[in-house]
Amino acid sequence: MLTEIYLEALLADSDLADQVWDAWNARTLNDTAALIAWTLIVCAIESSPPQCRLAGARVLNDLLII
């Protein structure tokens, strides 16, 4: 499941997907947080208007800071 959503996120935005991967790999994010982050990347970047993409990027930034 994580691999599938990670691959989808890579297609949507490889830089953001890799940031989440690095945090997940370093155990900064658990599996659930990584899944949510990658899902946000896919949803926010592929199918939302620009203001939603910006909001999604802010949520991802907050997740990566934690």
PDB file of C-alpha atoms in Angstrom:
ATOM      1  CA  MET A   1       0.000   0.000   0.000  1.00  0.00           C
ATOM      2  CA  LEU A   2       2.720   2.509   0.911  1.00  0.00           C
ATOM      3  CA  THR A   3       4.694   1.654  -2.208  1.00  0.00           C
ATOM      4  CA  GLU A   4       1.679   2.226  -4.459  1.00  0.00           C
ATOM      5  CA  ILE A   5       0.818   5.645  -3.038  1.00  0.00           C
ATOM      6  CA  TYR A   6       4.510   6.627  -3.003  1.00  0.00           C
ATOM      7  CA  LEU A   7       4.761   5.831  -6.725  1.00  0.00           C
ATOM      8  CA  GLU A   8       1.608   7.855  -7.430  1.00  0.00           C
ATOM      9  CA  ALA A   9       3.029  10.751  -5.424  1.00  0.00           C
ATOM     10  CA  LEU A  10       6.296  10.530  -7.371  1.00  0.00           C
ATOM     11  CA  LEU A  11       4.360  10.994 -10.591  1.00  0.00           C
ATOM     12  CA  ALA A  12       2.509  13.991  -9.149  1.00  0.00           C
ATOM     13  CA  ASP A  13       5.513  15.760  -7.568  1.00  0.00           C
ATOM     14  CA  SER A  14       8.779  13.888  -7.221  1.00  0.00           C
ATOM     15  CA  ASP A  15      10.457  16.478  -4.972  1.00  0.00           C
ATOM     16  CA  LEU A  16       7.674  16.469  -2.376  1.00  0.00           C
ATOM     17  CA  ALA A  17       7.308  12.688  -2.561  1.00  0.00           C
ATOM     18  CA  ASP A  18      11.032  12.263  -1.939  1.00  0.00           C
ATOM     19  CA  GLN A  19      10.942  14.659   1.026  1.00  0.00           C
ATOM     20  CA  VAL A  20       8.260  12.503   2.610  1.00  0.00           C
ATOM     21  CA  TRP A  21      10.271   9.361   1.757  1.00  0.00           C
ATOM     22  CA  ASP A  22      13.372  10.803   3.449  1.00  0.00           C
ATOM     23  CA  ALA A  23      11.402  11.707   6.583  1.00  0.00           C
ATOM     24  CA  TRP A  24       9.693   8.296   6.623  1.00  0.00           C
ATOM     25  CA  ASN A  25      12.988   6.476   6.055  1.00  0.00           C
ATOM     26  CA  ALA A  26      14.588   8.434   8.920  1.00  0.00           C
ATOM     27  CA  ARG A  27      11.608   7.419  11.104  1.00  0.00           C
ATOM     28  CA  THR A  28      10.572  11.057  11.507  1.00  0.00           C
ATOM     29  CA  LEU A  29       7.178  10.072  10.069  1.00  0.00           C
ATOM     30  CA  ASN A  30       5.383   6.833  10.861  1.00  0.00           C
ATOM     31  CA  ASP A  31       3.587   4.782   8.205  1.00  0.00           C
ATOM     32  CA  THR A  32       0.263   6.528   8.757  1.00  0.00           C
ATOM     33  CA  ALA A  33       1.718  10.031   8.498  1.00  0.00           C
ATOM     34  CA  ALA A  34       3.625   9.084   5.339  1.00  0.00           C
ATOM     35  CA  LEU A  35       0.483   7.604   3.805  1.00  0.00           C
ATOM     36  CA  ILE A  36      -1.453  10.790   4.569  1.00  0.00           C
ATOM     37  CA  ALA A  37       1.341  12.978   3.195  1.00  0.00           C
ATOM     38  CA  TRP A  38       1.661  11.019  -0.059  1.00  0.00           C
ATOM     39  CA  THR A  39      -2.117  10.986  -0.456  1.00  0.00           C
ATOM     40  CA  LEU A  40      -2.178  14.772  -0.011  1.00  0.00           C
ATOM     41  CA  ILE A  41       0.483  15.121  -2.696  1.00  0.00           C
ATOM     42  CA  VAL A  42      -1.520  13.057  -5.151  1.00  0.00           C
ATOM     43  CA  CYS A  43      -4.846  14.744  -4.387  1.00  0.00           C
ATOM     44  CA  ALA A  44      -3.612  18.309  -4.025  1.00  0.00           C
ATOM     45  CA  ILE A  45      -1.322  18.396  -7.024  1.00  0.00           C
ATOM     46  CA  GLU A  46      -3.177  16.292  -9.573  1.00  0.00           C
ATOM     47  CA  SER A  47      -6.788  17.268  -9.108  1.00  0.00           C
ATOM     48  CA  SER A  48      -7.154  20.557  -7.266  1.00  0.00           C
ATOM     49  CA  PRO A  49      -7.129  24.223  -8.177  1.00  0.00           C
ATOM     50  CA  PRO A  50      -3.992  26.254  -7.319  1.00  0.00           C
ATOM     51  CA  GLN A  51      -5.265  27.467  -3.930  1.00  0.00           C
ATOM     52  CA  CYS A  52      -5.845  23.846  -2.862  1.00  0.00           C
ATOM     53  CA  ARG A  53      -2.349  22.896  -3.989  1.00  0.00           C
ATOM     54  CA  LEU A  54      -0.935  25.666  -1.808  1.00  0.00           C
ATOM     55  CA  ALA A  55      -2.980  24.506   1.190  1.00  0.00           C
ATOM     56  CA  GLY A  56      -1.839  20.919   0.597  1.00  0.00           C
ATOM     57  CA  ALA A  57       1.781  22.054   0.428  1.00  0.00           C
ATOM     58  CA  ARG A  58       1.375  23.852   3.770  1.00  0.00           C
ATOM     59  CA  VAL A  59      -0.037  20.722   5.408  1.00  0.00           C
ATOM     60  CA  LEU A  60       2.844  18.671   4.017  1.00  0.00           C
ATOM     61  CA  ASN A  61       5.317  21.233   5.293  1.00  0.00           C
ATOM     62  CA  ASP A  62       3.780  21.015   8.771  1.00  0.00           C
ATOM     63  CA  LEU A  63       3.966  17.205   8.685  1.00  0.00           C
ATOM     64  CA  LEU A  64       7.630  17.274   7.679  1.00  0.00           C
ATOM     65  CA  ILE A  65       8.530  19.748  10.439  1.00  0.00           C
ATOM     66  CA  ILE A  66       7.015  17.586  13.197  1.00  0.00           C
TER      67      ILE A  66
END
